[in-house]
Short mmCIF file of C-alpha atoms and ligand atoms in Angstrom, two decimals:
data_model
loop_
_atom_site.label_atom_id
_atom_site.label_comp_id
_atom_site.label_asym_id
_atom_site.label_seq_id
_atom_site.Cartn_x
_atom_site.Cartn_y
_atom_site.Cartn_z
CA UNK A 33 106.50 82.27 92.57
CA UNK A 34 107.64 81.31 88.85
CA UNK A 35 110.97 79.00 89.48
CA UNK A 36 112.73 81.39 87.26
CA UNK A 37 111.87 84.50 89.71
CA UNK A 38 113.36 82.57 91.87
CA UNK A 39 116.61 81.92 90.88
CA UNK A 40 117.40 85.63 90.02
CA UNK A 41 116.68 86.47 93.55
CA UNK A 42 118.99 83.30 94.14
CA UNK A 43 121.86 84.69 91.86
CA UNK A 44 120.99 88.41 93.09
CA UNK A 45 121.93 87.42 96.91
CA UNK A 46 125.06 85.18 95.65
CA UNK A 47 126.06 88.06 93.31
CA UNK A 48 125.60 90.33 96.54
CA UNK A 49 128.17 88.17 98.31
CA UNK A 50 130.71 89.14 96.45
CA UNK A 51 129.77 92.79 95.52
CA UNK A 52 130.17 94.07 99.04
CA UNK A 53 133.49 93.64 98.97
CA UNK A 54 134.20 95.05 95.64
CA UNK A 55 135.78 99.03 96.96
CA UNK A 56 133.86 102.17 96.24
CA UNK A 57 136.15 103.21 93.79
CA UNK A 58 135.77 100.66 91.81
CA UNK A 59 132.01 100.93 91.92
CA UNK A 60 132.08 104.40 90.96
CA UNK A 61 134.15 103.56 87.86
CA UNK A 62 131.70 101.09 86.35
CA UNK A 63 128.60 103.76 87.47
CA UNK A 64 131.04 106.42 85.21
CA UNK A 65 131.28 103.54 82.12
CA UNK A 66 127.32 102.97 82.22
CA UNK A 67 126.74 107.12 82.35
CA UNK A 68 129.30 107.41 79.20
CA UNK A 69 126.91 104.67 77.81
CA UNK A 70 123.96 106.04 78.26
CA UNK A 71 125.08 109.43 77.46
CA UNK A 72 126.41 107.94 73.31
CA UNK A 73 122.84 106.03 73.61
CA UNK A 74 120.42 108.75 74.48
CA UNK A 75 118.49 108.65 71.48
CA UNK A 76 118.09 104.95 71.10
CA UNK A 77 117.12 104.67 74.77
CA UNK A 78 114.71 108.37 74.12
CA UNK A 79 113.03 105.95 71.78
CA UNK A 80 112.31 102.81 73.89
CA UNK A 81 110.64 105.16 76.94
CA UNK A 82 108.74 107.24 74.13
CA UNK A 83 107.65 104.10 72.79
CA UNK A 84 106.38 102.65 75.79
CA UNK A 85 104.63 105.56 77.59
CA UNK A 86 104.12 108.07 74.93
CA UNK A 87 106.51 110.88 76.42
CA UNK A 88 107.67 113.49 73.65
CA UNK A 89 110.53 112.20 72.17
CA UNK A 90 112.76 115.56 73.38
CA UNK A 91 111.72 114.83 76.82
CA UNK A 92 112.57 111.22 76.78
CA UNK A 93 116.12 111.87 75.48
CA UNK A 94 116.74 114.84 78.33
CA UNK A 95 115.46 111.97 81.14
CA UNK A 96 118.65 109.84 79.77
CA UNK A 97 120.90 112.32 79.91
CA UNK A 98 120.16 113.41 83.36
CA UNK A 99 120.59 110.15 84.05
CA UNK A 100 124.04 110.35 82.77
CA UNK A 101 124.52 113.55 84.72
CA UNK A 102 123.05 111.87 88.18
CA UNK A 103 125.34 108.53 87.72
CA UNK A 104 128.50 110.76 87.08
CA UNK A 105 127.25 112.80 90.26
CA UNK A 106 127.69 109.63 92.33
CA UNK A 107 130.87 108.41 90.36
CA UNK A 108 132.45 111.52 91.55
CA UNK A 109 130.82 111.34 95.05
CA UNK A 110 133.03 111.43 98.47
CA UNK A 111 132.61 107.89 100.40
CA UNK A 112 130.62 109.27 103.07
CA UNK A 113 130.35 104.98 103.75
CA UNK A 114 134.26 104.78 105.32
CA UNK A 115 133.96 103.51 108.86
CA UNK A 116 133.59 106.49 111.23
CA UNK A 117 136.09 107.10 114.42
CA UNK A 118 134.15 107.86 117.20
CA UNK A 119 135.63 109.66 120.08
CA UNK A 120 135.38 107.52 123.53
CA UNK A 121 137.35 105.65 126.00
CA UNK A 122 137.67 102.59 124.10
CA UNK A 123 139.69 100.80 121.64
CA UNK A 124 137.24 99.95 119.64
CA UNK A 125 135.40 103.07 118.81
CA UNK A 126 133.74 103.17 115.29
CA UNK A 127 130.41 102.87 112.98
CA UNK A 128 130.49 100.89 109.47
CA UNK A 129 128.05 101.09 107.27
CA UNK A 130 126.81 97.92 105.91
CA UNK A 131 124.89 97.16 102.72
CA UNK A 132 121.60 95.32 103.48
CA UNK A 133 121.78 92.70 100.58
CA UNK A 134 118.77 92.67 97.51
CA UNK A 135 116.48 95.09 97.37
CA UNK A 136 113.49 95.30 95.44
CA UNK A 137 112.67 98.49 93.00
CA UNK A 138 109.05 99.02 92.69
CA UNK A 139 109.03 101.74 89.58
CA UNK A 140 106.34 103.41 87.63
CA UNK A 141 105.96 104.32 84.01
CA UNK A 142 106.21 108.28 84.15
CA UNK A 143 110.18 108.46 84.60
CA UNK A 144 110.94 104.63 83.00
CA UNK A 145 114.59 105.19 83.32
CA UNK A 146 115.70 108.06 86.09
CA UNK A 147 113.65 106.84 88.66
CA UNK A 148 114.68 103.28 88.40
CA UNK A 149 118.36 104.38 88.15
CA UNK A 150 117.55 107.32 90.85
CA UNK A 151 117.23 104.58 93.06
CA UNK A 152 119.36 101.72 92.00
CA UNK A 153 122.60 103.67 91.80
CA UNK A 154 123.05 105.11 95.32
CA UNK A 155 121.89 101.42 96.51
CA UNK A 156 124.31 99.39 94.34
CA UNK A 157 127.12 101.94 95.06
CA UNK A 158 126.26 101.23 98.69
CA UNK A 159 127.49 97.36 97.82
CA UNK A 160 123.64 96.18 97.66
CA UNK A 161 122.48 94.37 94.38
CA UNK A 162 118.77 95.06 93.07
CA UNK A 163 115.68 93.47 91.62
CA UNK A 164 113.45 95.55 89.54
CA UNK A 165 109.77 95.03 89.51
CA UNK A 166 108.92 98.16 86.67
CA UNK A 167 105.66 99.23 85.43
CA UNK A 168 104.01 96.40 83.43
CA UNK A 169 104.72 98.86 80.25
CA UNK A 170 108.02 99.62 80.73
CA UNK A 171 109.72 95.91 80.95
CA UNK A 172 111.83 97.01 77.25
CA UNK A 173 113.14 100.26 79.74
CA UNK A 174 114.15 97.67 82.39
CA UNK A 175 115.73 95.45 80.15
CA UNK A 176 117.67 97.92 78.45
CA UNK A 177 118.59 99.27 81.92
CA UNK A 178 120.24 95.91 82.59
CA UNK A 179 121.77 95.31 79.61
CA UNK A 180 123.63 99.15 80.36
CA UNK A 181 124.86 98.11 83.51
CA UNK A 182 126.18 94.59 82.16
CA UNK A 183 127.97 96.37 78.89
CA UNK A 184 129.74 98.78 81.78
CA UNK A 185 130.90 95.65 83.57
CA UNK A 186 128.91 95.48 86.62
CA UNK A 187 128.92 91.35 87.46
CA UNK A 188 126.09 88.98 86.68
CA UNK A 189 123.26 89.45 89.12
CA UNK A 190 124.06 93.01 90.83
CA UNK A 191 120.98 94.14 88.86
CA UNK A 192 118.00 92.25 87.13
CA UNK A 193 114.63 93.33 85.54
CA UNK A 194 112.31 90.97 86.64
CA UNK A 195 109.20 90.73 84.04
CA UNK A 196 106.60 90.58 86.81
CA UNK A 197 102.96 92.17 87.37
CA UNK A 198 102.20 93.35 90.51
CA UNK A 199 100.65 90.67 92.06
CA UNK A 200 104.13 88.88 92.44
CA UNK A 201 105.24 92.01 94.24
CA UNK A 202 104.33 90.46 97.71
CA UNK A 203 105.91 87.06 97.24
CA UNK A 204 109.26 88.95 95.86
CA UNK A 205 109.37 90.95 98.90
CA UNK A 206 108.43 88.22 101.87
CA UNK A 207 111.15 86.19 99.78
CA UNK A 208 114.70 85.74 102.89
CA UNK A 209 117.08 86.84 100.49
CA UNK A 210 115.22 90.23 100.17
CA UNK A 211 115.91 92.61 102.63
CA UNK A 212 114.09 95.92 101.46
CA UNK A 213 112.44 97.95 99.50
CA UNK A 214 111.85 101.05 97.52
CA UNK A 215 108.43 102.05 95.63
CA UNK A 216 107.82 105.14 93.44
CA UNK A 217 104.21 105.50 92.49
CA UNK A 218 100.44 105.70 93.77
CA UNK A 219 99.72 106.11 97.56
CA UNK A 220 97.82 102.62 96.86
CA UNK A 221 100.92 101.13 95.67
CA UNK A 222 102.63 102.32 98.22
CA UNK A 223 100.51 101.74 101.48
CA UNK A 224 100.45 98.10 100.23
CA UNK A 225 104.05 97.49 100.00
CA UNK A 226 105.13 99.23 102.84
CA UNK A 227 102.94 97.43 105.09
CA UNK A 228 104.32 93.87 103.74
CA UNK A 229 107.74 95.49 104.04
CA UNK A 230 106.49 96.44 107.85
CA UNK A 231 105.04 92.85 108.78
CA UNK A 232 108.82 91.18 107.41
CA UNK A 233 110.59 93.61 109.32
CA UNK A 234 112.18 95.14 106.21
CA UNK A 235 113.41 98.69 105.13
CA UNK A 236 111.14 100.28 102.76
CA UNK A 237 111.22 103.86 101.33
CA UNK A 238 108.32 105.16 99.36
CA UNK A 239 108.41 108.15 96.84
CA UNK A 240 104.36 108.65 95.99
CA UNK A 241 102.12 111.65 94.53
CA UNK A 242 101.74 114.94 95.63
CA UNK A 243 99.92 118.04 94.61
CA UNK A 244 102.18 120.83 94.73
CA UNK A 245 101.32 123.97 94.83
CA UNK A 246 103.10 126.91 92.54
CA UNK A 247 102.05 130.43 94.37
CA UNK A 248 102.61 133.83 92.75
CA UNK A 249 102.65 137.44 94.20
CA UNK A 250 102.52 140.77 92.69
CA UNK A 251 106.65 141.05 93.23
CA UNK A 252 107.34 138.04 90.77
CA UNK A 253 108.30 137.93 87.37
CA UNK A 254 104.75 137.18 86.33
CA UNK A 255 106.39 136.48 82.36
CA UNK A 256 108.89 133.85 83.72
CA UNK A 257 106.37 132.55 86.37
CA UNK A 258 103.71 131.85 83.73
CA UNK A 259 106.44 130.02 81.75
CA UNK A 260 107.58 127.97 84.20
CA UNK A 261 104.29 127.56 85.79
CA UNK A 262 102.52 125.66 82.27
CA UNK A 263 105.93 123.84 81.71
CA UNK A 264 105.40 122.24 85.00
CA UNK A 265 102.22 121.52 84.57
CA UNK A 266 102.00 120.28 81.29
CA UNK A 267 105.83 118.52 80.93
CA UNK A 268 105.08 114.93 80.55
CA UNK A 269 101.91 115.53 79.84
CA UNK A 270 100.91 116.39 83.31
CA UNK A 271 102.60 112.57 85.09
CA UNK A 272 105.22 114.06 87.20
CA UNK A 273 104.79 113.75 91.29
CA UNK A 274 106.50 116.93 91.30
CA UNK A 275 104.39 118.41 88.65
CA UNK A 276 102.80 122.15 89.56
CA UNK A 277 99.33 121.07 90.15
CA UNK A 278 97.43 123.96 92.32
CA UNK A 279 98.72 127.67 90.93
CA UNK A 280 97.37 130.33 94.14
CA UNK A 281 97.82 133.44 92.24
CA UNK A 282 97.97 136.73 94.99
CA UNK A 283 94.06 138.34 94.41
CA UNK A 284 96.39 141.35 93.38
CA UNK A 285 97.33 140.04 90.06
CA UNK A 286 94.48 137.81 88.97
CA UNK A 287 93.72 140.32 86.30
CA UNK A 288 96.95 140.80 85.17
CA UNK A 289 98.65 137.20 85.54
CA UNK A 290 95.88 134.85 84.11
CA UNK A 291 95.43 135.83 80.70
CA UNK A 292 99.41 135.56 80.71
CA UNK A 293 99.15 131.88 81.76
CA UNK A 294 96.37 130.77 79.82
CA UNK A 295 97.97 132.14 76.62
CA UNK A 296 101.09 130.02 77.58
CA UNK A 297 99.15 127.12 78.47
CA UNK A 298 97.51 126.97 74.78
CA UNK A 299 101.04 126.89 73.07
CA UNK A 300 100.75 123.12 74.73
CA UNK A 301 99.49 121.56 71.87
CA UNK A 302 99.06 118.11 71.21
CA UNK A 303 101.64 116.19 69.03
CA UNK A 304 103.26 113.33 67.45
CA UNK A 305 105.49 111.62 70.24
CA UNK A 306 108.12 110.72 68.17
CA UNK A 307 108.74 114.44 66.90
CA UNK A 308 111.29 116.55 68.27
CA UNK A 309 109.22 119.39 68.01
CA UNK A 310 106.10 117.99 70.24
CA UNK A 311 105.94 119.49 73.51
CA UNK A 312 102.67 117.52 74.39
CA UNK A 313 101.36 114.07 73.48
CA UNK A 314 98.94 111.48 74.83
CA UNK A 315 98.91 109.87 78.24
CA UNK A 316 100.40 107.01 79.29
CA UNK A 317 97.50 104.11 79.08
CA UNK A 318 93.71 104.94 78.40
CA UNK A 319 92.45 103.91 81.82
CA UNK A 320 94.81 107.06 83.11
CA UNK A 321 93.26 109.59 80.88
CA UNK A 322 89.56 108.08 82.19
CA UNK A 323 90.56 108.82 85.82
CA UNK A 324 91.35 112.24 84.99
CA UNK A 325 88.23 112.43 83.38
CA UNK A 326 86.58 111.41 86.34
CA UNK A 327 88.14 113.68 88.23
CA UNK A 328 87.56 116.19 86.00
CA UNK A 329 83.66 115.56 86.36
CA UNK A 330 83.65 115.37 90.10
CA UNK A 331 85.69 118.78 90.43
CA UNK A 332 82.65 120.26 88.46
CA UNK A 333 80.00 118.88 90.43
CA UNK A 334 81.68 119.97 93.52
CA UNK A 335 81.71 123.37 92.23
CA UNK A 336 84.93 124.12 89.87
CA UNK A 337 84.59 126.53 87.30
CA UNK A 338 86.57 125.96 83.92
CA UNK A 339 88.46 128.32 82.84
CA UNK A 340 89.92 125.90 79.88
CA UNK A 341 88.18 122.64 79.11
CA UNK A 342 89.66 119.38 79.44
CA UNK A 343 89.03 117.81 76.25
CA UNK A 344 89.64 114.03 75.19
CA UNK A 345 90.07 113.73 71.75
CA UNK A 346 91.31 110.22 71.65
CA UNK A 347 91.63 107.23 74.14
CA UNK A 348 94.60 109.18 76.13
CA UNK A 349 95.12 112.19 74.49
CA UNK A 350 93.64 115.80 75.77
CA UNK A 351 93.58 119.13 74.95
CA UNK A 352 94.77 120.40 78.42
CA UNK A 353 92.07 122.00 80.93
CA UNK A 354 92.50 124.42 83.40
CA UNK A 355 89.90 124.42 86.24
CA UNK A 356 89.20 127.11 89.07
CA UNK A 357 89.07 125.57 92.35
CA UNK A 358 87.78 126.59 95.32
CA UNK A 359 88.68 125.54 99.18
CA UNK A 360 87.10 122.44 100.19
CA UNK A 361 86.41 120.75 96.83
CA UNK A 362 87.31 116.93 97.27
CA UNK A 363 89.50 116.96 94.33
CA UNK A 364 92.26 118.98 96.65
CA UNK A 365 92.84 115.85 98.11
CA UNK A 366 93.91 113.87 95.43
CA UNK A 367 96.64 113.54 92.71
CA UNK A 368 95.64 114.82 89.47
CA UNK A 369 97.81 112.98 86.92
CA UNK A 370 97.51 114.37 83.48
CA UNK A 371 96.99 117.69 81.53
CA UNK A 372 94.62 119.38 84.09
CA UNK A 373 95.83 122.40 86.22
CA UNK A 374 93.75 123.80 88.85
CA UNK A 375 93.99 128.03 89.96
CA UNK A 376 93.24 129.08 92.86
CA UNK A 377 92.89 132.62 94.62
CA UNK A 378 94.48 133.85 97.70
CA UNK A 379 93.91 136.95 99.53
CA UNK A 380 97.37 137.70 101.69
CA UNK A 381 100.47 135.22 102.27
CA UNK A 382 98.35 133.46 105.49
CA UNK A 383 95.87 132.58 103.28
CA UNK A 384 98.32 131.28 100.25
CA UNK A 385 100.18 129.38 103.06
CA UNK A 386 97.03 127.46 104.31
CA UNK A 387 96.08 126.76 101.08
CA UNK A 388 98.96 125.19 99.90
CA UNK A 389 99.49 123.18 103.35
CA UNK A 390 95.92 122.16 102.92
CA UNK A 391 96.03 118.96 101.04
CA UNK A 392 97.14 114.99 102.25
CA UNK A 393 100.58 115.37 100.44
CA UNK A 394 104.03 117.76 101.11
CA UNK A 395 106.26 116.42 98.25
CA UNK A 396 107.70 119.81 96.66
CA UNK A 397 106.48 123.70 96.01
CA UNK A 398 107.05 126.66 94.32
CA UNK A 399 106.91 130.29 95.67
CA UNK A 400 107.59 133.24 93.48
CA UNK A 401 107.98 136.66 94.93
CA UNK A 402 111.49 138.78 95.14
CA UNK A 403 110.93 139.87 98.70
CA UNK A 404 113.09 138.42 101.21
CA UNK A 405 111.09 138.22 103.65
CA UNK A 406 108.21 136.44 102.18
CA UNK A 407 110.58 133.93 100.72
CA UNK A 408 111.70 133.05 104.27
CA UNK A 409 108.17 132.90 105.84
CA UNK A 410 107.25 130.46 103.14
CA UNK A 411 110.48 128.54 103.48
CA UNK A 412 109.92 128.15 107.34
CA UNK A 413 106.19 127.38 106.37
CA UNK A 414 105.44 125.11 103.95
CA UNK A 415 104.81 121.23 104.66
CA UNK A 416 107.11 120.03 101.78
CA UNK A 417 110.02 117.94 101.27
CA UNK A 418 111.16 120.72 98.70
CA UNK A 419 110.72 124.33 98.62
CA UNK A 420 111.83 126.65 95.38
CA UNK A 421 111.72 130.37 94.91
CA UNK A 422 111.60 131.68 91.90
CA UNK A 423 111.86 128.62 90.22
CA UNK A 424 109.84 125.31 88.77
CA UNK A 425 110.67 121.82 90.75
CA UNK A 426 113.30 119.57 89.02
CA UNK A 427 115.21 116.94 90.89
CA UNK A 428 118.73 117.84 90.82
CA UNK A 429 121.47 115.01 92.05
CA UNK A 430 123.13 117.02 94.61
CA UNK A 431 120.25 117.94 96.70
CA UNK A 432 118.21 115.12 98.48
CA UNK A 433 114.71 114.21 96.95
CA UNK A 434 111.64 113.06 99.17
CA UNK A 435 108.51 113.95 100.39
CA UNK A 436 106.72 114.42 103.82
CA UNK A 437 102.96 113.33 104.39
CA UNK A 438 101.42 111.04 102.11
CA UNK A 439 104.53 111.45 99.70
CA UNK A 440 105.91 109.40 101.43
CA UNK A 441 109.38 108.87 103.57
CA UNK A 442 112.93 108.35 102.73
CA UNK A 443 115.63 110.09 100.99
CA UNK A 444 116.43 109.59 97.35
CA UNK A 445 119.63 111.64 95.43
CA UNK A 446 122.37 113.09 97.03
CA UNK A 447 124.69 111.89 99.50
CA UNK A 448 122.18 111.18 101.89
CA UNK A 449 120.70 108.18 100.09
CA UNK A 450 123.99 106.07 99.87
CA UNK A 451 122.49 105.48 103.67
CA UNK A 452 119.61 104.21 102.60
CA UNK A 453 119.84 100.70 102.55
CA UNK A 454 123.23 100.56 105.07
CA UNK A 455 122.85 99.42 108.73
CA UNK A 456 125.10 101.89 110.92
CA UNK A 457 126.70 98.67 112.59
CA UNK A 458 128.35 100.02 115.80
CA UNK A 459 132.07 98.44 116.68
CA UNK A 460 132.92 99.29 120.65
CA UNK A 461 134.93 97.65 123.30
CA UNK A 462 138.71 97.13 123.59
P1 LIG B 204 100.83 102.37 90.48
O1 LIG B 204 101.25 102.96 91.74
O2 LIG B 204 99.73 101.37 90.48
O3 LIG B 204 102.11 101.68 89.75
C1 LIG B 204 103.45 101.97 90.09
C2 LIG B 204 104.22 100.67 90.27
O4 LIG B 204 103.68 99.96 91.37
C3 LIG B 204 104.12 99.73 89.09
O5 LIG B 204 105.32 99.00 88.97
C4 LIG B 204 102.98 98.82 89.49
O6 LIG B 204 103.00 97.58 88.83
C5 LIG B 204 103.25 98.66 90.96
N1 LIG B 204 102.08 98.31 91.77
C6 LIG B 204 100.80 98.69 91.59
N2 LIG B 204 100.00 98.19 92.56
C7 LIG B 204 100.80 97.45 93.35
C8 LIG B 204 100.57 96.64 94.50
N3 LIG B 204 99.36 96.52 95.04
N4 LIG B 204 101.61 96.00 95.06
C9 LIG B 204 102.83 96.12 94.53
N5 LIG B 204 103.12 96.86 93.46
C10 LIG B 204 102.12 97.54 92.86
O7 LIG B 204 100.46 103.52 89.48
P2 LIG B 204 99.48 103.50 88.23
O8 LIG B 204 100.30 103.14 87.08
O9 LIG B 204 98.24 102.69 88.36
O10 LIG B 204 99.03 105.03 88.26
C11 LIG B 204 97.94 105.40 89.11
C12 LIG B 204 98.21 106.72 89.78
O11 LIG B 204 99.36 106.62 90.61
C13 LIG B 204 98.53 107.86 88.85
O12 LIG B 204 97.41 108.41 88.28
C14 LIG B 204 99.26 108.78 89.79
O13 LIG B 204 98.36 109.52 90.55
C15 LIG B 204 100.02 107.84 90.69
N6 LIG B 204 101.43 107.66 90.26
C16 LIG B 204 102.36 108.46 90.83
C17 LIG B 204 103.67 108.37 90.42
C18 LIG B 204 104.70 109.25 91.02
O14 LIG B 204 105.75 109.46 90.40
N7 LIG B 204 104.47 109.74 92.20
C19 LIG B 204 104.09 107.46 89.36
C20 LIG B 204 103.04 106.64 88.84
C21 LIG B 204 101.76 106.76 89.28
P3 LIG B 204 102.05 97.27 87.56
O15 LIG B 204 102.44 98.21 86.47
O16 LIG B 204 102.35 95.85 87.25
O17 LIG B 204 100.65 97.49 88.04
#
């Protein structure tokens, strides 16, 4: 590892030394300064993450102020990380909750600021101090991300961007001062890490793809559903984990749904990033937009049907496709990452439910349908870290974030990740 690597983790574990013992309250104020910073900044910050991964500019801005909104969430948060009285016969009779030290943030491209601060704030409100290894084109995001937190008055060292590629990853995380781990991206990322987390004996969380599925009956509000359906889809063009990906449409409405969703899913158009107005725009890097290409190609030849063609019209850019699927096509069992949506047809609730549990991820789904009891069958059913009725998935601070399967484990947002990386130390005897 580069000397220079080396001494941040160096000044990340001294600056950790002295963070611990900085109070919660006094945390939370300098997480409040950095959201009132962001918050005045959005549109400067909008245009580094546009400029680096191609998001529409609109998009880019709303990601910084949710930030804003998730960092005065934990400002405001109770200190669920007081020591706990336990009742027993002894004197001593209690559980703190310890911060682990420097962990390592292994981030993607797709969310270049909330899902390194997603993760960083709960942890460095905890009393740990991070490293961040981003995406290799987002180093500018991480970077301003750092200088945030240093204009709010956070102390040298509780956070650094590290301007690393991957390979460096391994080295970073076997390093003593480093004592876990958390990884949002590809399950190929993520197997990797965790198991060099697992052979150091080190915490790791991973948040990885899914494939969610968005099912509709004949109850819903097929107008709304077809909205919310394409916007989930197509938002970001298509790179969210928590993206709609598989749409099983009840065999009752087929006729009657579809043409409402395809007309929606044509208003996607593609655009200049840097224009408020663009809803759609190119994908991240070119060798993304071949994958889905290739995936595109091997859905055919395993028997998809288009319903809208995916169409490349420059190195990353498409005109979204829209493919029908049918059970046992290989594609089901992987992430597809861009403008391509896949339908699907069910013929009763069983069959919508197996569908949608069908597949190597459970990260979050979407059931529409006004009856009460259907909602609670699929609520009981699904295999998902999230389920939402009636409406699109979209990470909200209060509730915790995480998937099951091969999305990974862990919990990000809410209160349950300030235990993240704690160790429940037990204090008993008299
Ligand atoms: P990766 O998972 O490769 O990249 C995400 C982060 O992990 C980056 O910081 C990357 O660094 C790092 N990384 C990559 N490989 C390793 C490794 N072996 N050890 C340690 N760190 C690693 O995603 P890609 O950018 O290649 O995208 C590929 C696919 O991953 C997408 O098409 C999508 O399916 C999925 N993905 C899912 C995301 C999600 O939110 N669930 C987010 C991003 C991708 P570097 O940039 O230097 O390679």
């Amino acid at each position: 590892m580069e000397q220079s690597i080396e001494n941040k983790l160096i000044i990340a574990d001294k600056a950790f030394s002295e963070w611990k013992k900085v109070p919660f309250e006094e945390r939370q104020k300098l997480i409040a300064k950095a959201a009132e910073i962001l918050k005045a900044n959005s549109e400067k910050f909008g245009r580094i993450i546009t400029t680096e991964m191609n998001k529409p500019i609109s998009e880019s801005i709303a990601e910084v102020e949710k930030c804003a909104l998730m960092m005065n969430y934990y400002a405001d948060a109770e200190n669920i990380l007081k020591p706990e009285k336990v009742e027993s016969e002894f004197a001593y009779s209690e559980v703190h909750f310890v911060p682990k030290g420097v962990i390592l943030g292994v981030m993607p491209w797709n969310f270049p600021f909330w899902q390194v601060l997603r993760f960083a704030v709960p942890a460095i409100l905890a009393g740990n101090t991070i490293v961040l290894k981003h995406a290799s084109i987002c180093f500018g995001s991480g970077n301003a991300i750092e200088n945030v937190l240093l204009e709010a008055g956070f102390p040298e060292g509780v956070f650094q961007n590290l301007e690393v590629g991957h390979k460096v990853v391994k080295e970073i995380l076997e390093h003593d001062v480093v004592k876990g781990v958390s990884l949002t991206g590809s399950g190929k990322a993520g197997g990797e890490v965790a198991s060099i987390a697992g052979l150091n004996i080190k915490k790791s969380l991973l948040e990885l793809g899914g494939s969610d599925a968005f099912i509709i009956f004949d109850d819903a509000d097929q107008e709304e559903a077809a909205k919310a359906g394409v916007k989930s889809r197509l938002q970001n063009c298509g790179q969210t984990c928590t993206a709609a990906k598989r749409f099983i449409i009840d065999e009752k409405i087929e006729g009657d749904f579809l043409p409402k969703f395809i007309e929606e899913y044509k208003k996607y158009e593609i655009g200049d990033p840097l224009d408020k107005e663009t809803k759609l725009a190119g994908m991240a890097r070119a060798d993304l937009a071949d994958e889905l290409e290739a995936q595109f190609n091997r859905a055919l030849e395993n028997g998809a049907e288009i319903i809208i063609p995916l169409e490349r019209i420059s190195d990353n850019e498409f005109k979204p496709g829209l493919i029908r699927v049918q059970k046992g096509n290989p594609v089901l069992k992987e992430e597809l990452f861009g403008p391509l949506g896949m339908i699907m047809i069910a013929k009763n609730d069983e069959e919508a439910l197996e569908i949608a549990n069908d597949i190597p991820f459970g990260l979050s789904n979407s059931v529409w349908t006004k009856d009460k009891a259907r909602q609670l069958f699929f609520i009981e059913n699904l295999e998902s870290g999230t389920v939402n009725i009636n409406r699109m998935t979209s990470s909200d601070p209060r509730f915790p974030f995480g998937g099951s399967k091969a999305s990974g484990y862990g919990t990000e947002l809410s209160l349950i990740a300030l235990k993240e990386f704690v160790t429940s130390k037990t204090i008993v005897g008299n």
